[in-house]
mmCIF file of C-alpha atoms and ligand atoms in Angstrom:
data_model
loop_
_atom_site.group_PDB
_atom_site.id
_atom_site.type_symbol
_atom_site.label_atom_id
_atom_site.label_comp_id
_atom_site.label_asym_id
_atom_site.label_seq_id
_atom_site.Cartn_x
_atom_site.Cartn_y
_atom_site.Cartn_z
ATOM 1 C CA UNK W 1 85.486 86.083 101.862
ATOM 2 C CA UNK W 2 84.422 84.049 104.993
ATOM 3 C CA UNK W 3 87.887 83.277 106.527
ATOM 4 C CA UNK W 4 91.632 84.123 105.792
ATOM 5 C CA UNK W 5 93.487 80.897 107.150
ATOM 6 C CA UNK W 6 95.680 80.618 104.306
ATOM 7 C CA UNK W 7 97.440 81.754 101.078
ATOM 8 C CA UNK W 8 97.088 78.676 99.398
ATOM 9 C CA UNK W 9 93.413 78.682 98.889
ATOM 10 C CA UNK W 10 93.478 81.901 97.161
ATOM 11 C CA UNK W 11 92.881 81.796 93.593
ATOM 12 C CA UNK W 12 94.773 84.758 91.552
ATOM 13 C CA UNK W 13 91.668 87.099 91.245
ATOM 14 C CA UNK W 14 90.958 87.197 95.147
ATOM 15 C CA UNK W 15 94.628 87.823 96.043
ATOM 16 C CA UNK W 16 94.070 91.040 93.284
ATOM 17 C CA UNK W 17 91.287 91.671 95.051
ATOM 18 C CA UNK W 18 92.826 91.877 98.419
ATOM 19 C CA UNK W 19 95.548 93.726 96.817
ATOM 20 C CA UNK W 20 93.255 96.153 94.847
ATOM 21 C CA UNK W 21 91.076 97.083 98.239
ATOM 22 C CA UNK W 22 94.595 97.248 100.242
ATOM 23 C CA UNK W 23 95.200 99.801 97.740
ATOM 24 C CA UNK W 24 91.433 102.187 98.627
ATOM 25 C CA UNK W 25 92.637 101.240 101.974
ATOM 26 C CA UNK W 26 96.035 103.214 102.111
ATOM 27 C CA UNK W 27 94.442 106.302 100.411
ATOM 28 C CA UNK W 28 92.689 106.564 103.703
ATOM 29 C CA UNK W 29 95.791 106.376 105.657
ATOM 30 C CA UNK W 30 96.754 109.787 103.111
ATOM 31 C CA UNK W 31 93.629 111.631 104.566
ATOM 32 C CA UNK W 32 93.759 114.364 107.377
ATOM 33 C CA UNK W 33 91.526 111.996 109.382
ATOM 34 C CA UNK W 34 92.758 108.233 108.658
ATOM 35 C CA UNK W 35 89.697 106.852 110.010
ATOM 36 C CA UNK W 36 86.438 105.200 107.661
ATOM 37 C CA UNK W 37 83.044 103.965 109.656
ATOM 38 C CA UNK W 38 83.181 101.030 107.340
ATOM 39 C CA UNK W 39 83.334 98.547 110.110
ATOM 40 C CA UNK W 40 81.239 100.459 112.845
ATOM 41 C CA UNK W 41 79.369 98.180 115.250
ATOM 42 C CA UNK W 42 81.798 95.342 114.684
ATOM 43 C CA UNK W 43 83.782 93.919 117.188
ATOM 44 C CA UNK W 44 87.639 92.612 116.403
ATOM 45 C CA UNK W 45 89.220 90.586 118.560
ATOM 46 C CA UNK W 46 93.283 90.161 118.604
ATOM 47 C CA UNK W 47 93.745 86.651 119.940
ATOM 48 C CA UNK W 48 97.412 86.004 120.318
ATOM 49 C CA UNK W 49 99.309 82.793 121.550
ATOM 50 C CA UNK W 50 102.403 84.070 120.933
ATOM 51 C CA UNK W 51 104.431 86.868 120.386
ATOM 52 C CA UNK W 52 104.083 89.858 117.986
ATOM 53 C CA UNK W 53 104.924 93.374 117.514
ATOM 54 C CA UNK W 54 104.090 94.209 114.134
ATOM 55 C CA UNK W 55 101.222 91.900 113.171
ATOM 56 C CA UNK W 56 99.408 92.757 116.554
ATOM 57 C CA UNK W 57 99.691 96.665 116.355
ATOM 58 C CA UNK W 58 98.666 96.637 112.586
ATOM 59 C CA UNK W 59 95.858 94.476 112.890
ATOM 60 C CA UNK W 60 94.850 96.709 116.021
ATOM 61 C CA UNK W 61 95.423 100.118 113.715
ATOM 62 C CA UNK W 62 93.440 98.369 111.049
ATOM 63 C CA UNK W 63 90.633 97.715 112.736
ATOM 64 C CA UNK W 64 90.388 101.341 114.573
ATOM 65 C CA UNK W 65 91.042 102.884 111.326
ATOM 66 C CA UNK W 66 87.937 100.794 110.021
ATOM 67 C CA UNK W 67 85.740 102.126 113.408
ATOM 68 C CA UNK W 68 85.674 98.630 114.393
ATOM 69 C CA UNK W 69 85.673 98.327 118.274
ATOM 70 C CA UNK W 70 89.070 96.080 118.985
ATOM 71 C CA UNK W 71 89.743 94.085 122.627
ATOM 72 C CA UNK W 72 93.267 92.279 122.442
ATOM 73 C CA UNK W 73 94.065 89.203 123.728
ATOM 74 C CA UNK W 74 97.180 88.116 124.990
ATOM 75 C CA UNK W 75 97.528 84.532 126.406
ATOM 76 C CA UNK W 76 100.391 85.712 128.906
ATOM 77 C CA UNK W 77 98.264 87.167 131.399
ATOM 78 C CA UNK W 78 95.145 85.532 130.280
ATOM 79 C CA UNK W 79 92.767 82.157 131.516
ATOM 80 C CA UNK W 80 94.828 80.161 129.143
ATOM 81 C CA UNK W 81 98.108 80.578 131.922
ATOM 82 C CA UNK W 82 95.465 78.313 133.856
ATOM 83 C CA UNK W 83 95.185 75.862 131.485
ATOM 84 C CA UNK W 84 91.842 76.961 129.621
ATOM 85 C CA UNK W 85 91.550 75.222 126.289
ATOM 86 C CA UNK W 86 91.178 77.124 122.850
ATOM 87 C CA UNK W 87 87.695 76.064 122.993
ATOM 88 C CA UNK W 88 86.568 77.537 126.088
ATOM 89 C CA UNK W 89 88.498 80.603 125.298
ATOM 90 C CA UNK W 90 86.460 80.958 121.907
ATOM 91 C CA UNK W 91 83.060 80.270 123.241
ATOM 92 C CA UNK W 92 83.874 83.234 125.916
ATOM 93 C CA UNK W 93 84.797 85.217 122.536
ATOM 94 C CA UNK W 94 81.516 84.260 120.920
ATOM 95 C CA UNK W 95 79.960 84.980 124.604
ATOM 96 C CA UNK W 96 81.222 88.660 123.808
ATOM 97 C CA UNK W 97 79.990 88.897 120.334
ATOM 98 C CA UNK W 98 82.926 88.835 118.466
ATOM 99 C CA UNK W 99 82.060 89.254 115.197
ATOM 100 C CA UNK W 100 86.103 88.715 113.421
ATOM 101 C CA UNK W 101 89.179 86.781 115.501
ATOM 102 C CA UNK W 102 92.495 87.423 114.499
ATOM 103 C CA UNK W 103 94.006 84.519 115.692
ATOM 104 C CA UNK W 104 98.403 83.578 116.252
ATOM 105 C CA UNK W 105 98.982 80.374 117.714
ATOM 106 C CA UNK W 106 102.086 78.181 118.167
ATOM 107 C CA UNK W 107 100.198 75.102 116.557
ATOM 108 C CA UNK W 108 99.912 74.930 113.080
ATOM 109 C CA UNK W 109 96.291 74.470 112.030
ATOM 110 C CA UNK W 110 95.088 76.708 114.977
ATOM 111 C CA UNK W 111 93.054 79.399 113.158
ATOM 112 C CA UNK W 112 91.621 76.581 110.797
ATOM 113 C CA UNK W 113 90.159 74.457 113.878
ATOM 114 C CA UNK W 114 88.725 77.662 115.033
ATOM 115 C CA UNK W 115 87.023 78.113 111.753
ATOM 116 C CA UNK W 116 85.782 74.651 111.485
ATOM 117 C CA UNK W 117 85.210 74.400 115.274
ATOM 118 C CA UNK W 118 81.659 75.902 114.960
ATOM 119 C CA UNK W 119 82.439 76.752 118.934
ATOM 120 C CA UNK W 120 82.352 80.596 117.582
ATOM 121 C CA UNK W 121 80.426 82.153 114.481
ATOM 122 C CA UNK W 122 83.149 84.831 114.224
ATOM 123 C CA UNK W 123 85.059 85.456 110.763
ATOM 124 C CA UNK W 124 88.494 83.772 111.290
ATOM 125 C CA UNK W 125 92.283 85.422 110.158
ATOM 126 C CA UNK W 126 95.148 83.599 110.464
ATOM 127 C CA UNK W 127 97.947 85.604 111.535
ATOM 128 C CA UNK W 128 100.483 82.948 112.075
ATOM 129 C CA UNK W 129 100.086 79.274 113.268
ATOM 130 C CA UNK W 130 103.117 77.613 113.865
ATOM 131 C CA UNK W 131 105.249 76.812 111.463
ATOM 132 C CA UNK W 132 102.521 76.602 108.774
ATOM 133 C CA UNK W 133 101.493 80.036 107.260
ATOM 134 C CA UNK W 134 101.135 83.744 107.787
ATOM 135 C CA UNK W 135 99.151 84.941 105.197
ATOM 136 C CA UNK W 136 98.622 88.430 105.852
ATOM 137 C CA UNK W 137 102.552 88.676 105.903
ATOM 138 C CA UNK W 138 102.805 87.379 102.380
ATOM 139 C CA UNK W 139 99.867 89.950 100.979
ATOM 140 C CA UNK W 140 101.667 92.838 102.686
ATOM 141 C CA UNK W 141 104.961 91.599 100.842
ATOM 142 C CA UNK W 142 102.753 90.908 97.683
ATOM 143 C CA UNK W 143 102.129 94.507 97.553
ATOM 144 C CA UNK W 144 104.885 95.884 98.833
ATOM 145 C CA UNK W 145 106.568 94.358 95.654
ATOM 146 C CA UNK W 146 103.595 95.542 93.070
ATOM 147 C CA UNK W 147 103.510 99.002 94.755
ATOM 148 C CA UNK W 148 107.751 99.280 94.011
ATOM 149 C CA UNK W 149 107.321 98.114 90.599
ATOM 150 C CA UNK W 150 104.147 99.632 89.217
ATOM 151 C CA UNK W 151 103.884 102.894 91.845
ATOM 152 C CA UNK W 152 101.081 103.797 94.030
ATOM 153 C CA UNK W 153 98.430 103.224 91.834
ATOM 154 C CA UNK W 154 99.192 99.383 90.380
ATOM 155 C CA UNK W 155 95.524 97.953 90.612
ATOM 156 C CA UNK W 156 94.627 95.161 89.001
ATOM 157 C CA UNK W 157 98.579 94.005 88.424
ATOM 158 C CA UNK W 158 99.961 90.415 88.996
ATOM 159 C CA UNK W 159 103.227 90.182 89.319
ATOM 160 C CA UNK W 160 104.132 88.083 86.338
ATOM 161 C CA UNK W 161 107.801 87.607 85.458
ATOM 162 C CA UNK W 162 108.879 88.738 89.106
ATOM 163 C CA UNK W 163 112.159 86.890 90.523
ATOM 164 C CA UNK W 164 112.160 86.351 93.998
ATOM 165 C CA UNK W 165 114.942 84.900 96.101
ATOM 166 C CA UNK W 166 114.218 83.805 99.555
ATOM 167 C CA UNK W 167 117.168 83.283 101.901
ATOM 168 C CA UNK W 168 117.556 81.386 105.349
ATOM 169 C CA UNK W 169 115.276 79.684 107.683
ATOM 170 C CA UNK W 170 112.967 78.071 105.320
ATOM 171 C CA UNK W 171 112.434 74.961 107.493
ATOM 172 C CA UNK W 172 110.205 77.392 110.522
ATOM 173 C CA UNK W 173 109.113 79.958 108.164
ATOM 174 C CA UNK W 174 105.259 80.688 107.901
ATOM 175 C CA UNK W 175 106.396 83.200 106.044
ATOM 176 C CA UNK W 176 108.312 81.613 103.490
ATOM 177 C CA UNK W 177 105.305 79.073 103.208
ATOM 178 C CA UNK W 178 102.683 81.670 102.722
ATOM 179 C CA UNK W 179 104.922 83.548 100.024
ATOM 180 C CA UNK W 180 105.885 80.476 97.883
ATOM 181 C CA UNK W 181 102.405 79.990 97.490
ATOM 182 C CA UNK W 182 100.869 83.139 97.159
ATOM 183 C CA UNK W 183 103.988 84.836 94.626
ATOM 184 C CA UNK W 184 103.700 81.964 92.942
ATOM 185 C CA UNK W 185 99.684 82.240 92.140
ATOM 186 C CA UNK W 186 100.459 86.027 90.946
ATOM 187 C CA UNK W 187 103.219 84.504 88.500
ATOM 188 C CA UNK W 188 106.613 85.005 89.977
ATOM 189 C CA UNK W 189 108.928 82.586 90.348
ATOM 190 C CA UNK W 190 110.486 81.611 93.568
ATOM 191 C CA UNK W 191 114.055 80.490 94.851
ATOM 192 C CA UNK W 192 114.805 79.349 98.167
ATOM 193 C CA UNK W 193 118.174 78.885 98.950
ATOM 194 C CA UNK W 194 119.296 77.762 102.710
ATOM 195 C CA UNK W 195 121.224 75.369 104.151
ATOM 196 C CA UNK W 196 119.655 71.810 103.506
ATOM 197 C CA UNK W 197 119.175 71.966 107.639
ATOM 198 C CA UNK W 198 116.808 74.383 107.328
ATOM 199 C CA UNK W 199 115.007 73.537 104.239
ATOM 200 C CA UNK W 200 111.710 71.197 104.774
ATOM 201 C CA UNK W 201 111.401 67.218 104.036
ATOM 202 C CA UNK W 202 109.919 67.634 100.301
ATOM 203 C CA UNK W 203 110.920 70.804 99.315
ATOM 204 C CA UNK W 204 111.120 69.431 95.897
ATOM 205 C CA UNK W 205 106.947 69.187 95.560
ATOM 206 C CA UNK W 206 106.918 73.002 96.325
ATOM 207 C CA UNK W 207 106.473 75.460 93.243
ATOM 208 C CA UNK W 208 110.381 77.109 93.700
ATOM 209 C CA UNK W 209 113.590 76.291 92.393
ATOM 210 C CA UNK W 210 116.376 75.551 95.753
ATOM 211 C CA UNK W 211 119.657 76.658 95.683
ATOM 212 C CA UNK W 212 122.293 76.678 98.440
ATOM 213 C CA UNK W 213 124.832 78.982 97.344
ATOM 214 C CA UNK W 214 123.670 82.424 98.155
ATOM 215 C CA UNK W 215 126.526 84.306 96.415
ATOM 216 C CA UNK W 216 125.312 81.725 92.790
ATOM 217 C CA UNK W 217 121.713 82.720 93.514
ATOM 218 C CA UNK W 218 122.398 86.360 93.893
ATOM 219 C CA UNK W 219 124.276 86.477 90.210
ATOM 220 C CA UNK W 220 120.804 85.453 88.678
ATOM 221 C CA UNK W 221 120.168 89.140 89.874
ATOM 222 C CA UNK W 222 116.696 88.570 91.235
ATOM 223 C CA UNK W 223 114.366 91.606 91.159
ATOM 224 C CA UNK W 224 113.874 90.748 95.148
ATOM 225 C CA UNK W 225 115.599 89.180 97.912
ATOM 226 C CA UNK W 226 113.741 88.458 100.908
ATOM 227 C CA UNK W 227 115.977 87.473 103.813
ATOM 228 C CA UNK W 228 114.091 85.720 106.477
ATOM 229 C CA UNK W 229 115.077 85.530 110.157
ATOM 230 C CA UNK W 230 116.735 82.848 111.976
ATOM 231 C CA UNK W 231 114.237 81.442 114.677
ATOM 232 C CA UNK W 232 116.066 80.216 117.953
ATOM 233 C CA UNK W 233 113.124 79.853 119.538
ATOM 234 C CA UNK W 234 111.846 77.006 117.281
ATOM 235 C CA UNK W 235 115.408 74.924 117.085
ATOM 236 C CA UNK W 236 115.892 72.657 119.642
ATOM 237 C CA UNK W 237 119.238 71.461 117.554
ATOM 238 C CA UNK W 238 122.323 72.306 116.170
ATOM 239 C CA UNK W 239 120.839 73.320 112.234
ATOM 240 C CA UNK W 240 124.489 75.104 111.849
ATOM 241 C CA UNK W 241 127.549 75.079 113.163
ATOM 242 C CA UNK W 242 127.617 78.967 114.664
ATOM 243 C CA UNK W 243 125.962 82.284 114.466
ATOM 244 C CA UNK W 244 129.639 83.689 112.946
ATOM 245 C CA UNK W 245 129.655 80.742 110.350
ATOM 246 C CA UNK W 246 125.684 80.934 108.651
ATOM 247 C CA UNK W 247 126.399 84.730 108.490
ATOM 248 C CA UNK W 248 129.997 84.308 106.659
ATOM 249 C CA UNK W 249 127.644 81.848 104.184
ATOM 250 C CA UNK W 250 123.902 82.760 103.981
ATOM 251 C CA UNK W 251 123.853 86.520 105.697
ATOM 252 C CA UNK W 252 123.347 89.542 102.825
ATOM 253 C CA UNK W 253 126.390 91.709 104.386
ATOM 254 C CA UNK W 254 127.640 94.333 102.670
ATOM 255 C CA UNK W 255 129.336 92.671 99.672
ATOM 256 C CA UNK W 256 126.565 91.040 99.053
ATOM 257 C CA UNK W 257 124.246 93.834 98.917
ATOM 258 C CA UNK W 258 127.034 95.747 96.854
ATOM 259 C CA UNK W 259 126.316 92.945 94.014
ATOM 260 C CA UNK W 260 122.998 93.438 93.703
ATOM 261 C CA UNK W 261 120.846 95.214 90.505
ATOM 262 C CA UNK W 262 120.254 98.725 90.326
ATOM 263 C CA UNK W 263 116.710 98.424 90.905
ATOM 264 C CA UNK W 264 116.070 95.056 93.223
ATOM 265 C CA UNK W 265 114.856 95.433 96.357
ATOM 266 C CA UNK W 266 116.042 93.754 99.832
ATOM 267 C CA UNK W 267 112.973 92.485 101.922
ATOM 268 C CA UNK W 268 112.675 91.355 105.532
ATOM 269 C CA UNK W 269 109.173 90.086 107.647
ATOM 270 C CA UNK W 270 111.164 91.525 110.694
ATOM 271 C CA UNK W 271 111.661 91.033 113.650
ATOM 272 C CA UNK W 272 115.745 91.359 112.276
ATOM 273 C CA UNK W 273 118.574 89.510 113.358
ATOM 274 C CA UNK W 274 121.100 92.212 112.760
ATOM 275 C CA UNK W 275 124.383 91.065 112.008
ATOM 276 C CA UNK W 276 123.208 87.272 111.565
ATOM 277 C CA UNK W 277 120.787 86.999 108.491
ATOM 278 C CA UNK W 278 121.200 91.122 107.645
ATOM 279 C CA UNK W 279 123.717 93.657 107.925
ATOM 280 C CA UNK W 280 122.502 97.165 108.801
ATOM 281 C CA UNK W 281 123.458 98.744 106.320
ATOM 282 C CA UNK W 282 121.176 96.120 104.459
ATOM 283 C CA UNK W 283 118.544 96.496 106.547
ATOM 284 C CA UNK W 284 118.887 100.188 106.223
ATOM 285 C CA UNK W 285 119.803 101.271 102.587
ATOM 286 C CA UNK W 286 117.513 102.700 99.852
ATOM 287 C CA UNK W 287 116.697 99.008 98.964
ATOM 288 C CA UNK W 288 115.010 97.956 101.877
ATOM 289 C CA UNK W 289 111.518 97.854 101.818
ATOM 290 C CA UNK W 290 111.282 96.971 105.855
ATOM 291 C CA UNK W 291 109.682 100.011 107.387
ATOM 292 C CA UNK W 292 107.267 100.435 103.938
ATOM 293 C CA UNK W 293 106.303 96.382 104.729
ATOM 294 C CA UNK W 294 104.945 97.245 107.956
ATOM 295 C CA UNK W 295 103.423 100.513 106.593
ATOM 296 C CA UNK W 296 101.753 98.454 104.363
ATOM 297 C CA UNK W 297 100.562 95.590 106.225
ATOM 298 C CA UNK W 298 98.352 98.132 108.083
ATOM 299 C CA UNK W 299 96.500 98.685 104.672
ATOM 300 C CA UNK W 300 96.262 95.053 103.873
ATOM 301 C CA UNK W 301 95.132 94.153 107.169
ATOM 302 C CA UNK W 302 92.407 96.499 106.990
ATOM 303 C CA UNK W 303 91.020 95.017 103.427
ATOM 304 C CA UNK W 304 91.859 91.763 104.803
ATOM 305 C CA UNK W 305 89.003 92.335 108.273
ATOM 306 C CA UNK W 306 86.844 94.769 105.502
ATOM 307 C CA UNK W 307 86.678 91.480 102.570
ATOM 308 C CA UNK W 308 85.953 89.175 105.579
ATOM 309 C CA UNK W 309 83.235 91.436 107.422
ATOM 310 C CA UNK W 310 81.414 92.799 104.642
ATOM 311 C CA UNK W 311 81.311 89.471 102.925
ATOM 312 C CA UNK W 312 82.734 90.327 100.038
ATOM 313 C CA UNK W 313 85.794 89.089 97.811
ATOM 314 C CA UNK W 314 85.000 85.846 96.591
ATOM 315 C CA UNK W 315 84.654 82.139 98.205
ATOM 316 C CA UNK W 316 86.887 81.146 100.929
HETATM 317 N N1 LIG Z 1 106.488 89.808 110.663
HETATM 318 C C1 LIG Z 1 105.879 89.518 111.844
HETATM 319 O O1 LIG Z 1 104.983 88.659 111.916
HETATM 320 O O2 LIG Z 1 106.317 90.255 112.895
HETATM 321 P P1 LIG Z 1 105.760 90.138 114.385
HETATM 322 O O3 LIG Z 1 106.155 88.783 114.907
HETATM 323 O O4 LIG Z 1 106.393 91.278 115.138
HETATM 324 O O5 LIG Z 1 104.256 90.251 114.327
#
């Protein structure tokens, strides 16, 4: 695997594969020392644009638990306050000897540009361009949802059959992106249900059914629900009418969670808007899968920089 810039060019067997190798990868995190030299010599840089708590710090644990040598980037701070263009700031990368970018960017289509760019001959991972896709989010929820149905050891599983309802802020959601396509090329089937604000002009060309009544959606009894969070900082409008009025209608509060099945699981990419898209006791019952999510991502994000610097896993 050359690049990760999206989920949609992954076929089935190289998303198992990323899965499977996520899975070697977090039997290292169960050793005494949590550290493999299976990326010595290589150089990761953390290029990011725009915020990040989780993605950053994983991708930075990844890489150190790989013996990779890791320099992060943050464009607050950085020659890009001056106005230095993404070109100039990759050609001081490849100056460096980068040898893998991990790359967030407010523009969607950043991390591919880089990759096409030839201004740097550095393996390229999105993680997060715009409003477009965040890849390495939906892999991480991918097998957080395989490990909680088949265990720790559920190599080589799709996830075939596998309901999955995704609630809220569909219209800025890499996240949502990324997961419709990448659930859907492991065989579950997707619902997104939001107000039609915040749902995307031709939704109906994307593999999920939509829905707009949570409390309908949530009778179906989906085997996940994936509440995603409300981004301020990309609306520059009124997409409903208050903070108060999308929680009464869209939030999964505690009645909500009360009506869910036994066994389904309650999902979030965090950062969480308590109290507007989750309650806390939603966030923090048996159900939730947020704190094993960013556990995980750590192990995906390591197969994710080992696939793309050993050159192996497939085409992309
Ligand atoms: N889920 C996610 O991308 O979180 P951060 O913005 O904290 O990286």
């Amino acid at each position: 695997m050359r690049h990760l810039l999206s989920t949609r060019d992954l076929s089935r067997d190289e998303a198992i594969t990323i899965l499977d190798v996520a899975e070697d990868m977090a039997d290292v995190a169960e050793r005494e020392v949590r550290k493999v030299p299976a990326l010595r010599g290589k150089t990761v840089v953390n290029l990011f644009f725009e915020d990040s708590t989780r993605t950053r710090i994983s991708f930075e644990a990844a890489a150190k638990r790989l013996s990779a040598d890791v320099i992060n980037f943050s464009a607050k701070g950085s020659s890009v306050s001056k106005g230095e263009s993404l070109k100039d700031t990759a050609q001081t990368l490849a100056a460096i000897g980068a040898d893998a970018v991990v790359i967030r960017h407010g523009a969607s289509g950043a991390p591919r540009v880089l990759a096409n760019s030839g201004w740097i001959d550095a393996a390229i991972v999105n993680a997060g361009d715009g409003t477009h896709e965040h890849p390495t989010q939906a892999l991480l929820d991918a097998f957080t949802i395989r490990r909680r149905l088949h265990g720790a050891d559920s190599r080589g599983h799709d996830l075939d059959g596998v309901s999955v309802t995704i609630v809220g802020d569909i219209l800025h959601s890499r996240v949502a992106r990324s997961n419709a396509w990448l659930l859907t090329t492991l065989g579950a089937s997707i619902t997104f249900v939001a107000p039609a604000t915040l749902l995307p002009i031709g939704i109906e060309n994307w593999p999920v059914e939509v829905r707009y009544d949570l409390d309908i959606a949530l009778a179906a009894k989906p085997d996940v629900v994936m509440m995603l969070r409300i981004q301020g900082e990309r609306m520059h409008a009124a997409f409903f009418p208050s903070a108060r009025e999308y929680s009464r209608i869209w939030g999964l509060d505690d009645e909500r969670l009360a009506v869910l099945a036994a066994d389904s699981i309650v999902m979030h990419p965090g950062p969480m808007n308590r109290g507007l898209e989750i309650s806390a006791a939603a966030a923090d019952s048996p159900r939730s899968t947020v704190r094993e999510q960013v556990a995980n991502g750590v192990s995906i994000r390591m197969a994710v920089l080992y696939l793309t610097l050993s050159g192996e896993g497939g085409k992309q």
